[in-house]
Every structure is written in structure tokens, then in C-alpha cells.
Short mmCIF file of C-alpha atoms in Angstrom, two decimals:
data_model
loop_
_atom_site.label_atom_id
_atom_site.label_comp_id
_atom_site.label_asym_id
_atom_site.label_seq_id
_atom_site.Cartn_x
_atom_site.Cartn_y
_atom_site.Cartn_z
CA MET A 135 18.32 12.87 12.78
CA LYS A 136 20.49 13.10 9.67
CA ILE A 137 20.33 16.45 7.89
CA LEU A 138 21.89 17.33 4.52
CA ILE A 139 22.38 21.06 3.89
CA ALA A 140 22.69 21.58 0.13
CA ASP A 141 23.80 25.20 -0.21
CA ASP A 142 26.77 26.93 -1.83
CA HIS A 143 26.80 29.66 0.83
CA ALA A 144 29.55 27.90 2.77
CA LEU A 145 29.65 30.22 5.78
CA LEU A 146 25.89 30.06 6.33
CA ALA A 147 25.77 26.29 5.84
CA GLN A 148 28.68 25.79 8.24
CA ALA A 149 27.14 28.07 10.87
CA ILE A 150 23.84 26.19 10.75
CA SER A 151 25.64 22.86 10.81
CA GLU A 152 27.66 23.81 13.90
CA SER A 153 24.56 25.13 15.69
CA LEU A 154 22.48 22.02 15.00
CA SER A 155 25.36 19.68 15.82
CA ARG A 156 25.68 21.12 19.33
CA THR A 157 22.85 18.80 20.31
CA SER A 158 23.09 15.05 19.88
CA ALA A 159 19.73 15.11 18.04
CA PHE A 160 21.23 16.21 14.71
CA GLU A 161 23.95 14.82 12.47
CA VAL A 162 24.65 17.31 9.67
CA SER A 163 26.45 17.07 6.33
CA ILE A 164 26.96 19.81 3.74
CA THR A 165 27.11 19.82 -0.07
CA PHE A 166 27.61 22.83 -2.33
CA THR A 167 26.31 21.77 -5.77
CA LEU A 168 23.42 19.81 -7.24
CA GLN A 169 25.77 17.04 -8.38
CA GLY A 170 27.37 16.89 -4.97
CA THR A 171 23.92 16.57 -3.42
CA LEU A 172 22.92 13.74 -5.75
CA ASP A 173 26.23 11.98 -5.09
CA GLU A 174 25.79 12.29 -1.32
CA LEU A 175 22.23 10.94 -1.50
CA SER A 176 23.56 7.96 -3.44
CA LEU A 177 25.92 7.17 -0.57
CA ALA A 178 23.75 7.78 2.50
CA GLN A 179 20.12 8.10 3.61
CA TYR A 180 19.11 11.46 5.13
CA ASP A 181 15.98 12.33 7.08
CA VAL A 182 15.79 15.89 5.72
CA VAL A 183 17.48 17.62 2.78
CA MET A 184 17.60 21.44 3.00
CA LEU A 185 17.83 22.36 -0.68
CA ASP A 186 19.06 25.76 -1.87
CA LEU A 187 17.51 26.84 -5.18
CA ARG A 188 20.46 28.83 -6.50
CA MET A 189 23.50 26.64 -5.95
CA PRO A 190 25.50 25.48 -9.00
CA GLY A 191 23.66 22.94 -11.16
CA MET A 192 20.16 23.79 -9.97
CA HIS A 193 17.56 24.29 -12.71
CA GLY A 194 14.25 24.85 -11.01
CA LEU A 195 11.63 22.15 -10.67
CA ALA A 196 13.54 19.65 -12.83
CA SER A 197 16.46 19.62 -10.38
CA ILE A 198 14.12 19.45 -7.40
CA THR A 199 12.51 16.37 -8.94
CA GLU A 200 15.96 14.74 -9.23
CA VAL A 201 16.76 15.41 -5.58
CA ILE A 202 13.39 14.09 -4.38
CA ALA A 203 13.91 10.88 -6.36
CA LYS A 204 17.43 10.41 -4.93
CA ALA A 205 16.35 11.22 -1.37
CA GLY A 206 14.14 8.13 -1.19
CA ASP A 207 12.30 8.20 2.13
CA GLY A 208 14.09 11.41 3.08
CA LYS A 209 12.13 14.66 3.09
CA VAL A 210 13.22 17.54 0.83
CA VAL A 211 12.51 21.14 1.89
CA LEU A 212 13.39 24.32 0.01
CA PHE A 213 16.02 26.43 1.79
CA ALA A 214 16.19 29.99 0.47
CA GLY A 215 16.02 33.66 1.33
CA GLN A 216 12.61 33.85 -0.30
CA VAL A 217 10.58 31.86 -2.80
CA ASP A 218 7.75 32.65 -5.18
CA ARG A 219 4.47 31.24 -3.84
CA GLN A 220 3.45 29.67 -7.14
CA PHE A 221 6.85 28.02 -7.46
CA LEU A 222 6.52 26.74 -3.89
CA ASP A 223 3.06 25.33 -4.61
CA ASP A 224 4.41 23.56 -7.71
CA ALA A 225 7.35 22.17 -5.70
CA ILE A 226 5.00 20.90 -2.97
CA THR A 227 2.96 19.14 -5.65
CA LEU A 228 6.17 17.35 -6.66
CA GLY A 229 6.76 16.23 -3.07
CA VAL A 230 8.72 19.05 -1.41
CA LYS A 231 7.83 19.43 2.28
CA GLY A 232 7.67 23.21 2.34
CA PHE A 233 10.06 26.10 2.70
CA ILE A 234 12.62 27.08 5.36
CA PRO A 235 13.74 30.73 5.14
CA LYS A 236 17.45 31.28 5.70
CA THR A 237 16.52 33.82 8.35
CA LEU A 238 14.56 31.34 10.48
CA PRO A 239 15.82 31.40 14.11
CA LEU A 240 17.70 28.29 15.21
CA LYS A 241 15.11 27.18 17.78
CA SER A 242 12.38 27.49 15.16
CA LEU A 243 14.59 25.64 12.67
CA GLU A 244 14.97 22.71 15.05
CA ILE A 245 11.19 22.48 15.43
CA ALA A 246 10.65 22.79 11.68
CA LEU A 247 13.16 20.00 10.93
CA ARG A 248 11.52 17.63 13.42
CA LEU A 249 8.09 18.27 11.93
CA ILE A 250 9.35 17.90 8.35
CA ALA A 251 11.08 14.63 9.24
CA THR A 252 7.68 13.20 10.25
CA GLY A 253 6.28 14.03 6.81
CA GLN A 254 4.54 17.29 7.61
CA THR A 255 4.72 20.30 5.29
CA PHE A 256 6.28 23.41 6.83
CA ILE A 257 5.46 26.87 5.49
CA PRO A 258 6.30 29.79 7.81
CA HIS A 259 3.80 32.52 8.47
CA ALA A 260 3.91 35.26 5.86
CA GLU A 261 4.34 37.87 8.57
CA PRO A 262 6.80 36.55 11.16
CA SER A 263 6.14 39.42 13.54
CA ALA A 264 2.54 38.24 13.88
CA ALA A 265 3.79 35.03 15.41
CA VAL A 266 4.81 36.75 18.61
CA GLN A 267 1.75 38.90 19.12
CA VAL A 268 -0.15 37.92 22.26
CA ASP A 269 -3.93 38.15 22.29
CA ASP A 270 -4.93 38.51 25.95
CA LYS A 271 -8.56 37.78 25.07
CA ARG A 272 -7.74 34.23 24.06
CA PRO A 273 -7.84 31.57 26.79
CA PRO A 274 -4.46 30.23 27.92
CA LEU A 275 -3.27 26.77 26.99
CA SER A 276 -4.12 24.04 29.48
CA ASP A 277 -1.44 21.77 30.93
CA ARG A 278 -2.68 18.98 28.67
CA GLU A 279 -2.47 21.20 25.58
CA ILE A 280 1.06 22.29 26.48
CA HIS A 281 2.03 18.63 26.91
CA VAL A 282 0.61 17.75 23.49
CA LEU A 283 2.34 20.76 21.93
CA ARG A 284 5.69 19.72 23.42
CA LEU A 285 5.28 16.26 21.90
CA ALA A 286 4.37 17.79 18.53
CA ALA A 287 7.41 20.09 18.70
CA ASP A 288 9.57 16.99 19.29
CA GLY A 289 8.29 15.68 15.97
CA GLU A 290 5.86 13.04 17.23
CA THR A 291 2.94 12.15 14.96
CA ASN A 292 -0.70 12.27 16.06
CA LYS A 293 -0.63 8.49 16.44
CA GLU A 294 2.44 8.63 18.69
CA ILE A 295 0.98 11.49 20.72
CA ALA A 296 -2.29 9.58 21.13
CA ARG A 297 -0.37 6.59 22.47
CA GLU A 298 1.63 8.85 24.81
CA ILE A 299 -1.47 10.48 26.36
CA ALA A 300 -3.61 7.31 26.19
CA ASN A 301 -6.16 8.79 23.84
CA THR A 302 -7.34 8.55 20.22
CA GLU A 303 -5.86 10.25 17.16
CA THR A 304 -9.20 12.03 16.68
CA GLN A 305 -8.93 13.50 20.16
CA VAL A 306 -5.35 14.60 19.48
CA LYS A 307 -6.52 16.39 16.32
CA MET A 308 -9.22 18.17 18.34
CA ILE A 309 -6.64 19.22 20.94
CA MET A 310 -4.33 20.54 18.21
CA ARG A 311 -7.24 22.43 16.66
CA ASN A 312 -7.93 24.10 20.02
CA ILE A 313 -4.25 24.92 20.43
CA CYS A 314 -4.11 26.55 17.00
CA MET A 315 -7.24 28.56 17.79
CA LYS A 316 -5.85 29.79 21.10
CA LEU A 317 -2.50 30.75 19.59
CA ALA A 318 -4.00 32.11 16.35
CA ALA A 319 -1.76 29.65 14.51
CA ARG A 320 -2.29 28.46 10.94
CA ASN A 321 -1.15 24.90 11.61
CA ARG A 322 0.70 22.78 14.17
CA ALA A 323 4.12 23.84 12.91
CA HIS A 324 3.19 27.48 13.30
CA ALA A 325 1.72 26.73 16.74
CA CYS A 326 4.99 25.12 17.87
CA ILE A 327 6.98 28.14 16.73
CA ILE A 328 4.63 30.60 18.46
CA ALA A 329 4.72 28.56 21.67
CA ARG A 330 8.53 28.38 21.62
CA GLU A 331 8.83 32.12 21.00
CA ARG A 332 6.46 32.81 23.92
CA MET A 333 8.46 30.40 26.11
CA LEU A 334 5.43 28.14 26.57
CA ILE A 335 7.38 25.00 25.69
#
């Protein structure tokens, strides 16, 4: 998976790049300005663009629109310390695939990037600490549910998961709904993060 980190915080961008590049699953490039990002997207196709909102040249939604247009089939996700919810909603309307906080743990980042690359929108839980709370009253995940969750965490779509488990997309959606209920997750991306933090997958 080709990732473009567009962020003028060189040390942070380099640290993330080195961490992701330790696995053969990610090929990472870095740019530090809006113009550099647009130039890079003119030269190569990326699966995901992690776009900082405050690097040189960025001017809000107008610049985001430029990057989305240049990215083609690539997915653009906001990459920031924090973001105003209304601004995020407006950006998602334009085509942004959510928001990755700069504090997101690496394992969670890998999951988020795989999900975003498949076209899903990633928005982390508003209260990260809630993601690791265990509710003993909820039934545990079945082996089948864990298998489906592992496939989802690897970035497979419902259609691909259905083919893998020899079932229908509708059934996969029902399984994911049960998984989210059991983990008290808002969506499949959140469920994958909770499961990884609890060492379930």
C-alpha cells in the first residue's frame, strides 16, 4: 500500500514513515507543503494521503479540494492533532475519508489506513479511553466473528469477506453488526481498534 504523508512536522512524519515501512505492507513517501503534495500526486498514484491541515500552502477546504482532485482514486484523510467537527463534516462531504489524530497508536494507524484504502470513512472515538473498557456482561466474540474481524482489520471489503467465508454480503453485515454490539463499537473501524487493543486479533 502506497502512503503519502503530507506534513511539515518532519520528525513526526519521518517517525511514522519508518514505523510503517518496517512491514512490507506499506511504502511511504513524505511531502512538507501543499505544492509539494500536489507535485507528488502528479507523479505517482497513492492509496492513501495523510493530509496535515497546517502545513505551508494549506488554506482550508479549498486546498483539501485540490488534493482530493489530484489524488484520483487515492483516499485523502485529514491528519492533525485535532479538528473541528463541523470542519470535518464539511471535508467529508467533499470526499475526505475521515480523520487520523497524530496521537493514534501505530497498530491502530495500520488498521485505520487499511480501512481507509478500501473506501471506508475513519473517525476515531471521541473518548479513546472508552475503547479499552471491557464490559463483562456482553457475550464474547465467537471464533467466526473473530475471523471476520481479522479480515476487516486487514482491509477486506464485505464482498471479499463474504467470498472468504462462503457467505453473503448481507450475512457479513449482520455479523459485523453483532461484533459492534458486543464490543460497544460505533462502526467496524472502531471495532477493529478495540479488538486489537484487547488482543483479540
